[in-house]
PDB file of N, CA and C in Angstrom:
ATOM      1  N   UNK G   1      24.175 -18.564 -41.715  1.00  0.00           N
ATOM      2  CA  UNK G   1      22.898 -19.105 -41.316  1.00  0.00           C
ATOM      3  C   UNK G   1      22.038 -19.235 -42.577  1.00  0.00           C
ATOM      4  N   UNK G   2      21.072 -20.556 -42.903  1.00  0.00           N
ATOM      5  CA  UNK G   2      20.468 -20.588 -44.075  1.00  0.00           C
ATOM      6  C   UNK G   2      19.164 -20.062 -43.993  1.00  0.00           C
ATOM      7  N   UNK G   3      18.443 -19.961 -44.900  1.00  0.00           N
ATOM      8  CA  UNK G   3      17.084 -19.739 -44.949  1.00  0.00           C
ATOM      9  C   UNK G   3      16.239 -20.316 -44.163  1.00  0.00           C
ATOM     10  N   UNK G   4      16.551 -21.818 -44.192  1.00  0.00           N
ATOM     11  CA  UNK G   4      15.748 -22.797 -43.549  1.00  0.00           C
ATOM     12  C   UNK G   4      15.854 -22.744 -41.792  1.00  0.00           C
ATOM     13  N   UNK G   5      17.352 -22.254 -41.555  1.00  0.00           N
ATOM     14  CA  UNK G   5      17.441 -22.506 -39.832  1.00  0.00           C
ATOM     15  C   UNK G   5      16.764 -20.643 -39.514  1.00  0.00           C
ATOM     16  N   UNK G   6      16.695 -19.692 -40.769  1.00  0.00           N
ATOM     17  CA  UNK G   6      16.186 -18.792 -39.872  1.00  0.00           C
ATOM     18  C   UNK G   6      15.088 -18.616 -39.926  1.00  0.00           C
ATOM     19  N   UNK G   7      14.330 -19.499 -40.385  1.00  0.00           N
ATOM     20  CA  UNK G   7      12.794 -19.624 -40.749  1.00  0.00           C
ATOM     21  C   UNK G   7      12.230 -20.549 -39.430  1.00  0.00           C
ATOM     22  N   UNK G   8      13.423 -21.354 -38.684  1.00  0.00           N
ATOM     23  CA  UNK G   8      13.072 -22.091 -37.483  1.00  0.00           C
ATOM     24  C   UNK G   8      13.211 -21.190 -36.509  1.00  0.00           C
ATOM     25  N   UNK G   9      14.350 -20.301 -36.699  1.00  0.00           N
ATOM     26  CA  UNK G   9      14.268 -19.782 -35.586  1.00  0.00           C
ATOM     27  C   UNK G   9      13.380 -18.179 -34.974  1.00  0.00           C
ATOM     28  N   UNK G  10      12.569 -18.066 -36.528  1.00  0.00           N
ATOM     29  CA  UNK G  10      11.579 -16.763 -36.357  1.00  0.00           C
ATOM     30  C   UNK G  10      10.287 -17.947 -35.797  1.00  0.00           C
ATOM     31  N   UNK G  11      10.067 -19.121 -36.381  1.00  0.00           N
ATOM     32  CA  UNK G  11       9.207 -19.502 -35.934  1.00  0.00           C
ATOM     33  C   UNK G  11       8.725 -19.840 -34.154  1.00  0.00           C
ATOM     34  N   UNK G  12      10.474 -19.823 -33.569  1.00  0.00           N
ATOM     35  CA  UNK G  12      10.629 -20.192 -32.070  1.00  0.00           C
ATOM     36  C   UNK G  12      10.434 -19.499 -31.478  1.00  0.00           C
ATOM     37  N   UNK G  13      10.501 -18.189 -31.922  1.00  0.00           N
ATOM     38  CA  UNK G  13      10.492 -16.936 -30.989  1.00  0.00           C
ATOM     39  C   UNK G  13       8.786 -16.571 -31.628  1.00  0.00           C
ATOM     40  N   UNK G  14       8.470 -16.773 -32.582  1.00  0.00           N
ATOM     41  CA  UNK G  14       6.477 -16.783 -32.738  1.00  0.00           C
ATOM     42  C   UNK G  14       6.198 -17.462 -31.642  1.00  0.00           C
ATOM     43  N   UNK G  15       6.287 -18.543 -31.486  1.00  0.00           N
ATOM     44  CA  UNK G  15       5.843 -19.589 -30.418  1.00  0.00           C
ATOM     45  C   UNK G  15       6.061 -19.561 -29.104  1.00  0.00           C
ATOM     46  N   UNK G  16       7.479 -18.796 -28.696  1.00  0.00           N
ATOM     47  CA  UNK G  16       8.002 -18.544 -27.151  1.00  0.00           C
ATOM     48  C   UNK G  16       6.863 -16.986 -27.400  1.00  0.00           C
ATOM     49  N   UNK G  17       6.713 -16.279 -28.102  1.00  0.00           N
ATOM     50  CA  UNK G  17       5.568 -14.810 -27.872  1.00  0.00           C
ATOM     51  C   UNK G  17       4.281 -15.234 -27.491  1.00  0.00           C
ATOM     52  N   UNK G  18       3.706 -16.260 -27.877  1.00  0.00           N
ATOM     53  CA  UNK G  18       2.741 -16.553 -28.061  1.00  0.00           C
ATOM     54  C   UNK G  18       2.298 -17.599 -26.790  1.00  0.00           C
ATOM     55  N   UNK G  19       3.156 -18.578 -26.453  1.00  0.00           N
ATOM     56  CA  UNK G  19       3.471 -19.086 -24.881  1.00  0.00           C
ATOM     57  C   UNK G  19       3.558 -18.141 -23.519  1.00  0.00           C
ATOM     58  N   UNK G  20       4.620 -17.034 -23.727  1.00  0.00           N
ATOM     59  CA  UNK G  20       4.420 -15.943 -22.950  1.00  0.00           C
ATOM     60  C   UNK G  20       3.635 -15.438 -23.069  1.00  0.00           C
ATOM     61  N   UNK G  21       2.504 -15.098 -23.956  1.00  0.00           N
ATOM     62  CA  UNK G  21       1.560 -14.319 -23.360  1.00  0.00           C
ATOM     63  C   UNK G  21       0.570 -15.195 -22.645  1.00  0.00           C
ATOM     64  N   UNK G  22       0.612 -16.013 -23.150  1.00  0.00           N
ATOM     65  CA  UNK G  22      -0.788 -17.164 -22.678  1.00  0.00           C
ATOM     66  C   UNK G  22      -0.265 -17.274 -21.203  1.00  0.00           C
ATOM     67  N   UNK G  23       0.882 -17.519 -21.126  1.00  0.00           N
ATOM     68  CA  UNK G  23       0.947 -17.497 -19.654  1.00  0.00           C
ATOM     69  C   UNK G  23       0.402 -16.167 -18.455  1.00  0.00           C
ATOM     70  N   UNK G  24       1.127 -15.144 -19.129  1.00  0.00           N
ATOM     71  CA  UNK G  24       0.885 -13.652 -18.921  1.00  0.00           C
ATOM     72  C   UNK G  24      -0.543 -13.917 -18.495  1.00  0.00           C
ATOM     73  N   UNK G  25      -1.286 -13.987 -19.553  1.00  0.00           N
ATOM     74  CA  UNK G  25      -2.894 -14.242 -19.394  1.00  0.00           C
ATOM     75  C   UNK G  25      -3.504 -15.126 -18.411  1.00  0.00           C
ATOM     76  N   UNK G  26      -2.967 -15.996 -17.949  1.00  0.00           N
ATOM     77  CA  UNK G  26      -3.329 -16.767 -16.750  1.00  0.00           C
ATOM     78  C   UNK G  26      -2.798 -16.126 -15.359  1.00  0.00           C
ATOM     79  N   UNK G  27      -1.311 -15.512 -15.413  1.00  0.00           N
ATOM     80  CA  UNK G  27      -1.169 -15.336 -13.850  1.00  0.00           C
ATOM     81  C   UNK G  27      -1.469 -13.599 -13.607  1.00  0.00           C
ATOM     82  N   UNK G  28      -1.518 -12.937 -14.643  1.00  0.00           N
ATOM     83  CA  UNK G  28      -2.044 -11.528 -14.483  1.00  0.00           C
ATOM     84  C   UNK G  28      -3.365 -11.158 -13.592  1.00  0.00           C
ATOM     85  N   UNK G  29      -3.714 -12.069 -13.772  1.00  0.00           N
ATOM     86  CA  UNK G  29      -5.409 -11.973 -12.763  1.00  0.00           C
ATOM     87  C   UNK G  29      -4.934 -11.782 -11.245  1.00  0.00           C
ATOM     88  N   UNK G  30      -4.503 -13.223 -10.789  1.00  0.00           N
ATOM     89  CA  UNK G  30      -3.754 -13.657  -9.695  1.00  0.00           C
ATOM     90  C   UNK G  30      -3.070 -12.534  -9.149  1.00  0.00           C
ATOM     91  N   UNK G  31      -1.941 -12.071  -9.963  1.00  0.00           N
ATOM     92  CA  UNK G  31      -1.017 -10.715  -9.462  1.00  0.00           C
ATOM     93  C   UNK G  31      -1.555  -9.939  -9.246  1.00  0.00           C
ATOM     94  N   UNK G  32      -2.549  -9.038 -10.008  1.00  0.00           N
ATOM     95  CA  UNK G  32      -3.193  -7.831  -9.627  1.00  0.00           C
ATOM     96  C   UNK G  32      -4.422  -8.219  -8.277  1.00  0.00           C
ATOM     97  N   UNK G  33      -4.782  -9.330  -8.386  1.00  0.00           N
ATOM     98  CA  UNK G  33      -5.751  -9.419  -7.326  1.00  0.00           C
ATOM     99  C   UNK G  33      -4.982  -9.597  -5.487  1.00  0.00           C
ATOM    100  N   UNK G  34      -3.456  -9.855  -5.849  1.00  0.00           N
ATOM    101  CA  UNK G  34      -2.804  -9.826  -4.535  1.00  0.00           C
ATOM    102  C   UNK G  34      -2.334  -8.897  -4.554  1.00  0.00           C
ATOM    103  N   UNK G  35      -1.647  -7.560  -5.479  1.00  0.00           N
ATOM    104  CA  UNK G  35      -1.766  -6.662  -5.287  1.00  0.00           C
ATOM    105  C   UNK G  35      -2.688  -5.808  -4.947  1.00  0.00           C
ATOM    106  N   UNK G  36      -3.957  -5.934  -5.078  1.00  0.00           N
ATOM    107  CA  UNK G  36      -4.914  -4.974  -4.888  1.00  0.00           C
ATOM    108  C   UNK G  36      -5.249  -4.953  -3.111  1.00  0.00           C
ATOM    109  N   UNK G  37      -5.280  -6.466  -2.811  1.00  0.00           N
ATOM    110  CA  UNK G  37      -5.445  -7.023  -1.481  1.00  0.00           C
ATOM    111  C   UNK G  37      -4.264  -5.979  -0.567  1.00  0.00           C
ATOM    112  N   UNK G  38      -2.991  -6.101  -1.487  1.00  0.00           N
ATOM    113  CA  UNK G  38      -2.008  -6.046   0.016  1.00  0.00           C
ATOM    114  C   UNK G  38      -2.428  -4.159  -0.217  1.00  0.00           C
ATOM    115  N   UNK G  39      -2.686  -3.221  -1.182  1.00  0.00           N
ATOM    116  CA  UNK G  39      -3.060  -2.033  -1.290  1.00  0.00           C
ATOM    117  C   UNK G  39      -4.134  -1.536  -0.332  1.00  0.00           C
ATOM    118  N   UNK G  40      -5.097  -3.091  -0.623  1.00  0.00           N
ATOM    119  CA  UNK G  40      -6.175  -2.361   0.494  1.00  0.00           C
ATOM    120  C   UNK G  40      -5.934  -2.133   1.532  1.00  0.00           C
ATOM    121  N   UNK G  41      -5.066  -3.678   2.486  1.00  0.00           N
ATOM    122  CA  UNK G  41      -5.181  -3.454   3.569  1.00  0.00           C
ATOM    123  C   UNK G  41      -4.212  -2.118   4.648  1.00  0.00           C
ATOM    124  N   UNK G  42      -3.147  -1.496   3.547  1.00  0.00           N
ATOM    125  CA  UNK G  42      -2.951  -0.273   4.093  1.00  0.00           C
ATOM    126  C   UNK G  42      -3.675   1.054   4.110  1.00  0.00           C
ATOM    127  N   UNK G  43      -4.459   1.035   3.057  1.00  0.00           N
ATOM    128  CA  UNK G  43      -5.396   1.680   2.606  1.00  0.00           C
ATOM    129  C   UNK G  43      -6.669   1.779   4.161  1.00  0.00           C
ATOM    130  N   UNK G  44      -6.576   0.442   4.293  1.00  0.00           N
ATOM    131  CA  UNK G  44      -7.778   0.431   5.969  1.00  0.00           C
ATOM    132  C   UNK G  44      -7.003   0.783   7.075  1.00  0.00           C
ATOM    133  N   UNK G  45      -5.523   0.198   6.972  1.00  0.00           N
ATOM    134  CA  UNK G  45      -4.696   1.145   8.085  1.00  0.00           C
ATOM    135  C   UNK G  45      -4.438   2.205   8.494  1.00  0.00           C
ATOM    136  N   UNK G  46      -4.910   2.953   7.550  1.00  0.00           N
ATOM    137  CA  UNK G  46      -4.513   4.167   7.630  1.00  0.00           C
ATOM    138  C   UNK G  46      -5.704   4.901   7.981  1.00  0.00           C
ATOM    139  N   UNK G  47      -6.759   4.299   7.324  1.00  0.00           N
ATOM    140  CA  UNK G  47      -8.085   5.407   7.313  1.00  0.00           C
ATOM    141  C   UNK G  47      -8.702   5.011   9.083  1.00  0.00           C
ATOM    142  N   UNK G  48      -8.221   3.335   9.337  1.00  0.00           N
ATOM    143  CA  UNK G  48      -8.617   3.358  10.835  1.00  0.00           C
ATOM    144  C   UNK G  48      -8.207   3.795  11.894  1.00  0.00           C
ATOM    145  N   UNK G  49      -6.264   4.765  11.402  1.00  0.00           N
ATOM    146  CA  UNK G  49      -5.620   5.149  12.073  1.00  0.00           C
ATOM    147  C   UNK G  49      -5.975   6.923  12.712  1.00  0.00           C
ATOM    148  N   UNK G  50      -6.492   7.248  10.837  1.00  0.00           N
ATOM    149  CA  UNK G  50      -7.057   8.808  10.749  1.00  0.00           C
ATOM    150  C   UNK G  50      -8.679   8.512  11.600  1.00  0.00           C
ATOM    151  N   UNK G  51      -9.548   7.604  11.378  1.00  0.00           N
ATOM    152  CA  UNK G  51     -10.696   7.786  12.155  1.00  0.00           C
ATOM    153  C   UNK G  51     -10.086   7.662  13.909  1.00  0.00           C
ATOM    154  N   UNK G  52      -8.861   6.793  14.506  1.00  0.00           N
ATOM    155  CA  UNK G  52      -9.204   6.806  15.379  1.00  0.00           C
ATOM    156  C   UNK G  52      -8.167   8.081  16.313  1.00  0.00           C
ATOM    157  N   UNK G  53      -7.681   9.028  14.936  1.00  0.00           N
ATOM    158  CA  UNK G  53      -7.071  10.629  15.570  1.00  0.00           C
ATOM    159  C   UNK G  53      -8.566  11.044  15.860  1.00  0.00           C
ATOM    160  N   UNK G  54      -9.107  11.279  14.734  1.00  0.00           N
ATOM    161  CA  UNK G  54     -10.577  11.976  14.747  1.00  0.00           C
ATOM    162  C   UNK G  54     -10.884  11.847  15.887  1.00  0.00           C
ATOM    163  N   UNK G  55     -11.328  10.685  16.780  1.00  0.00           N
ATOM    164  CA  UNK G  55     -11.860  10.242  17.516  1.00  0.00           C
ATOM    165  C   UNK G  55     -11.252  10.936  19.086  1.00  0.00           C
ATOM    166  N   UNK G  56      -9.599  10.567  18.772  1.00  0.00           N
ATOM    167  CA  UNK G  56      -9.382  11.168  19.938  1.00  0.00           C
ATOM    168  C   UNK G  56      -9.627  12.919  19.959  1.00  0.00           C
ATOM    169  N   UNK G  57      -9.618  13.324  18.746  1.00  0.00           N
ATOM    170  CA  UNK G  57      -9.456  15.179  18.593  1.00  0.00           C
ATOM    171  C   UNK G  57     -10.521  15.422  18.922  1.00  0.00           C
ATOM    172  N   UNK G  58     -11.525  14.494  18.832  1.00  0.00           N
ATOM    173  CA  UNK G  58     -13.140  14.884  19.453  1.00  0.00           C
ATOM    174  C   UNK G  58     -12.989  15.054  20.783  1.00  0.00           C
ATOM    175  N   UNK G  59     -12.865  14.066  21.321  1.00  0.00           N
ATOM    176  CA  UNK G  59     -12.761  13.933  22.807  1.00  0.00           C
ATOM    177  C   UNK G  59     -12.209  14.959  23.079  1.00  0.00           C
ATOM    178  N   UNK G  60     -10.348  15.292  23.357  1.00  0.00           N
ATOM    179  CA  UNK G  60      -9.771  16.700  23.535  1.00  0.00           C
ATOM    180  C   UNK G  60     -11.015  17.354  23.429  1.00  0.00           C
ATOM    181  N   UNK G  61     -11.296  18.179  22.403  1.00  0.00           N
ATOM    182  CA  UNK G  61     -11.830  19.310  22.489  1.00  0.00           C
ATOM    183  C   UNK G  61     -13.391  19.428  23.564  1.00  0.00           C
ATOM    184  N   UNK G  62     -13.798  18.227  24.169  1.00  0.00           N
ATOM    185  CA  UNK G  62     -14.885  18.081  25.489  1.00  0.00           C
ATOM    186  C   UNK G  62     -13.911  18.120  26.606  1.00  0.00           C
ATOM    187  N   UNK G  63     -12.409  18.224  26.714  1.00  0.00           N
ATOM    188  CA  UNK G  63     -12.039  17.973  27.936  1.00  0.00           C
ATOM    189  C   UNK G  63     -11.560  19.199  27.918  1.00  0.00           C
ATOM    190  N   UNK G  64     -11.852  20.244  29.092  1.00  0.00           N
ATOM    191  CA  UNK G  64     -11.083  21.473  29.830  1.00  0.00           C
ATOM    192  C   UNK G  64     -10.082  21.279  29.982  1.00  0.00           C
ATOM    193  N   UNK G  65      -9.065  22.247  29.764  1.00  0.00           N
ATOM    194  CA  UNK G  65      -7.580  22.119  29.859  1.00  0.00           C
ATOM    195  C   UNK G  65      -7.344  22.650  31.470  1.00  0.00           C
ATOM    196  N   UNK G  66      -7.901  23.436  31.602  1.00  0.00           N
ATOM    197  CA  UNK G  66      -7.339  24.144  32.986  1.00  0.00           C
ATOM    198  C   UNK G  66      -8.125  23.114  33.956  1.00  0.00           C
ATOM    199  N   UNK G  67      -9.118  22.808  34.162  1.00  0.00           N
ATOM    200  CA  UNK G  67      -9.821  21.676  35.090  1.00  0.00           C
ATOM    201  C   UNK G  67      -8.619  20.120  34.819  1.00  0.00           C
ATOM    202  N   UNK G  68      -8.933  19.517  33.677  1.00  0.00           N
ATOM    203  CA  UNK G  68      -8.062  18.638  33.953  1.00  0.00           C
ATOM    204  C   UNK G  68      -6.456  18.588  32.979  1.00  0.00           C
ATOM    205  N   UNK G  69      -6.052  19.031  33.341  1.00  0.00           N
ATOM    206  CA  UNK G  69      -4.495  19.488  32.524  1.00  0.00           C
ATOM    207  C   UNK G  69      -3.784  17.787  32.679  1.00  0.00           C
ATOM    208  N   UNK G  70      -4.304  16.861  33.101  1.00  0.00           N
ATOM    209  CA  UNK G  70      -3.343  16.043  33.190  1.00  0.00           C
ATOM    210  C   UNK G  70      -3.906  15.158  32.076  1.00  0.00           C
ATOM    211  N   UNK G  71      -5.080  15.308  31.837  1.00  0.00           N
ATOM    212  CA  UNK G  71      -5.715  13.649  30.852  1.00  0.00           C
ATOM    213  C   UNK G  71      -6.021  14.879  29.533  1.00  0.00           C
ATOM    214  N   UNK G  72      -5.673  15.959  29.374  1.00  0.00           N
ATOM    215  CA  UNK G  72      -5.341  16.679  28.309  1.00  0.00           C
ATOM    216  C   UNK G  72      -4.372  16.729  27.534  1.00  0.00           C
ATOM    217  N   UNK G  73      -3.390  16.614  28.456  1.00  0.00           N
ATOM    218  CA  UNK G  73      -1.817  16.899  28.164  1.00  0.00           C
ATOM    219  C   UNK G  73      -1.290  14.934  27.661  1.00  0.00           C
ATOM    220  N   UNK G  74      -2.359  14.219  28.418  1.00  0.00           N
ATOM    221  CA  UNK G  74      -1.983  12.664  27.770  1.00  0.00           C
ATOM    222  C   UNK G  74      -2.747  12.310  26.562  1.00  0.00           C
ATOM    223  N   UNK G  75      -3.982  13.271  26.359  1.00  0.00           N
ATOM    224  CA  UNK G  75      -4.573  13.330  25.244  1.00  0.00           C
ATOM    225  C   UNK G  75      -4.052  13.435  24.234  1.00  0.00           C
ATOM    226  N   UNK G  76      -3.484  14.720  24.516  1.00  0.00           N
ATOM    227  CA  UNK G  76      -2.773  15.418  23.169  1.00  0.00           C
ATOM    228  C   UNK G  76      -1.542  14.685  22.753  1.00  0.00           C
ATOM    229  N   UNK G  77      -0.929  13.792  23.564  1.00  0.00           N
ATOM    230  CA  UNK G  77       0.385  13.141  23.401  1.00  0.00           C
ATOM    231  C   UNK G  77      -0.208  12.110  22.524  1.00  0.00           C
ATOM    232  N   UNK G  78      -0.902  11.573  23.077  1.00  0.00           N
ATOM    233  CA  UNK G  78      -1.406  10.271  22.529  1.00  0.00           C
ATOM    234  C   UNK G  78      -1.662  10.440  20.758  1.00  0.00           C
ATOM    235  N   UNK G  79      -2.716  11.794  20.492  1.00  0.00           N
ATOM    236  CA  UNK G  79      -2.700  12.294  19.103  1.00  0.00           C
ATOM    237  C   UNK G  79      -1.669  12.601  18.676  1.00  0.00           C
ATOM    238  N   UNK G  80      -0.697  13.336  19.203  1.00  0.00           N
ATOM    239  CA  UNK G  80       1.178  13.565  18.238  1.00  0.00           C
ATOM    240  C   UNK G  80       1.286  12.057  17.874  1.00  0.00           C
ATOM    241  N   UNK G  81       1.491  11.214  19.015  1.00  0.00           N
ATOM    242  CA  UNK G  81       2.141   9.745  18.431  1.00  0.00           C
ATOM    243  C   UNK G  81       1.185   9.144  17.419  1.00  0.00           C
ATOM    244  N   UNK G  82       0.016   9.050  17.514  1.00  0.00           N
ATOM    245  CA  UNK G  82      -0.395   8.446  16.351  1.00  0.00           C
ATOM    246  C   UNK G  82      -0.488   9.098  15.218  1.00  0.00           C
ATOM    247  N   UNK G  83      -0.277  10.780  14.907  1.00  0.00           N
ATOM    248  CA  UNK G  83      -0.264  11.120  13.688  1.00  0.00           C
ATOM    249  C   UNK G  83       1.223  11.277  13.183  1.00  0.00           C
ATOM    250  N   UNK G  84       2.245  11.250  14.631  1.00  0.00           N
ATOM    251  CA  UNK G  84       3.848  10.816  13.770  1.00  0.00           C
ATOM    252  C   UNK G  84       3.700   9.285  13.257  1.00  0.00           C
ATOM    253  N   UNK G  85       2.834   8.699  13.832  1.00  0.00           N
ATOM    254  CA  UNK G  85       2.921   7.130  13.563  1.00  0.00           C
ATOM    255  C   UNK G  85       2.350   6.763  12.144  1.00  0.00           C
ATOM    256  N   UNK G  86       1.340   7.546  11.881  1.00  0.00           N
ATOM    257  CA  UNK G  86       0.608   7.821  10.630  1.00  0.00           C
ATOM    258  C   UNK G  86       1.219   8.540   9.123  1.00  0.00           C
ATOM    259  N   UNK G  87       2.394   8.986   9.473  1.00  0.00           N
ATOM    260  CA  UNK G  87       3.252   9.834   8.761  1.00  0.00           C
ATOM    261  C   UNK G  87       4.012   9.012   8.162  1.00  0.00           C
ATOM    262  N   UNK G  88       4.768   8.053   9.334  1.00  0.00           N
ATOM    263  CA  UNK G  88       6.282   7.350   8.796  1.00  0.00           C
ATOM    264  C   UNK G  88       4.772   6.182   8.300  1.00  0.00           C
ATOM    265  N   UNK G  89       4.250   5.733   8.694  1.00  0.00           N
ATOM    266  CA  UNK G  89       3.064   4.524   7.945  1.00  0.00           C
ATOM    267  C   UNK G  89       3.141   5.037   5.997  1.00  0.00           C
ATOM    268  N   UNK G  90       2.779   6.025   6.131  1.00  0.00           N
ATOM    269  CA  UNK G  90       2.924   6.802   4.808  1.00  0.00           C
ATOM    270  C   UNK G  90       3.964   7.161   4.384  1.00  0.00           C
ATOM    271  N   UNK G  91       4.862   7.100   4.466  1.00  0.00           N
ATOM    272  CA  UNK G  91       6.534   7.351   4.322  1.00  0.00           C
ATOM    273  C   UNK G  91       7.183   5.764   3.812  1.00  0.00           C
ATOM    274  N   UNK G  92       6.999   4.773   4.607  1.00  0.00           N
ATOM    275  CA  UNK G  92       7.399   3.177   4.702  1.00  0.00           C
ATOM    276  C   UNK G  92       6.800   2.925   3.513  1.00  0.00           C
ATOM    277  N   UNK G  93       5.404   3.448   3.393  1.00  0.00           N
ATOM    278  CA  UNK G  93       4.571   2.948   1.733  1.00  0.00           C
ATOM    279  C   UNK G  93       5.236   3.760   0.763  1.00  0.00           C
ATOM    280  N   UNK G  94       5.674   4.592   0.826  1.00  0.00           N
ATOM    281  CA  UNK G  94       5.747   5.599  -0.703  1.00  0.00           C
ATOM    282  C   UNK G  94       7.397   4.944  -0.815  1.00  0.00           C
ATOM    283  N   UNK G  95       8.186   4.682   0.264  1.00  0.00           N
ATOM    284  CA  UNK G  95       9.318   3.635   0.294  1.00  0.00           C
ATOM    285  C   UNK G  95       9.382   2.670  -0.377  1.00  0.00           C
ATOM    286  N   UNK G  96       8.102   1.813   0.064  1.00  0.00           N
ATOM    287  CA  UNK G  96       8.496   0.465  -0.634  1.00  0.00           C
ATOM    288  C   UNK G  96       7.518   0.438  -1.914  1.00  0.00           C
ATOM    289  N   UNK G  97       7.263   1.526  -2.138  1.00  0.00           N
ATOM    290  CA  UNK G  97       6.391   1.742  -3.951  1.00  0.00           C
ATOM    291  C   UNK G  97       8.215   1.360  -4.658  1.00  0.00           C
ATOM    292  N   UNK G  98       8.776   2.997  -4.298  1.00  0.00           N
ATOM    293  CA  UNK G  98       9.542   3.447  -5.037  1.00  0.00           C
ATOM    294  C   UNK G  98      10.776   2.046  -5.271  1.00  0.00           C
ATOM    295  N   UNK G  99      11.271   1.692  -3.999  1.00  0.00           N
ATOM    296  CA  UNK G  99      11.550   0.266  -4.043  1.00  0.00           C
ATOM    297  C   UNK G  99      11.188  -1.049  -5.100  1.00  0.00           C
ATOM    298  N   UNK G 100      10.273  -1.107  -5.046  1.00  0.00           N
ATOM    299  CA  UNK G 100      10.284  -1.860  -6.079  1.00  0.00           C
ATOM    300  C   UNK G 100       9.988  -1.933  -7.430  1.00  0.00           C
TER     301      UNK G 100
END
């Protein structure tokens, strides 16, 4: 290889560095801003999932167990499933982090 073709070809790879970044620099915005989006919206899934345990754990604790044992016992079911539901929600995410 001569002087001259490796002086073209440091110059190609200056120019492909310098193309890639400029590009870099245009779609980097774009990427992180649809990443941030798809972050949030589990981020609200979750916290609307934990406000609406809260919500039911409030209630339970106004309802008598021995008076009404039946809308207690569906209470409390109802809170297991949404905080197993809330678990694997958080499990599926730390999944598809590691995933990709």
């Amino acid at each position: 290889m001569s002087a001259a073709e490796a002086d073209r070809w440091a110059w190609l790879l200056v120019l492909s560095f310098v193309f890639g970044c400029n590009v870099l620099r245009i779609l980097l915005p774009s990427f992180s801003s649809f990443m941030s989006r798809v972050l949030q919206k589990d981020a609200e899934q979750e916290s609307q999932m934990r406000a609406e345990i809260q919500d039911m754990k409030q209630e339970l604790s106004t309802v008598n167990m021995m008076d009404e044992f039946a809308r207690y016992a569906r209470l409390e079911r109802k809170i297991n499933k949404m905080t197993d539901k809330l678990k694997t929600h958080g499990m599926e995410t730390l999944v598809a982090w590691k995933a990709s």
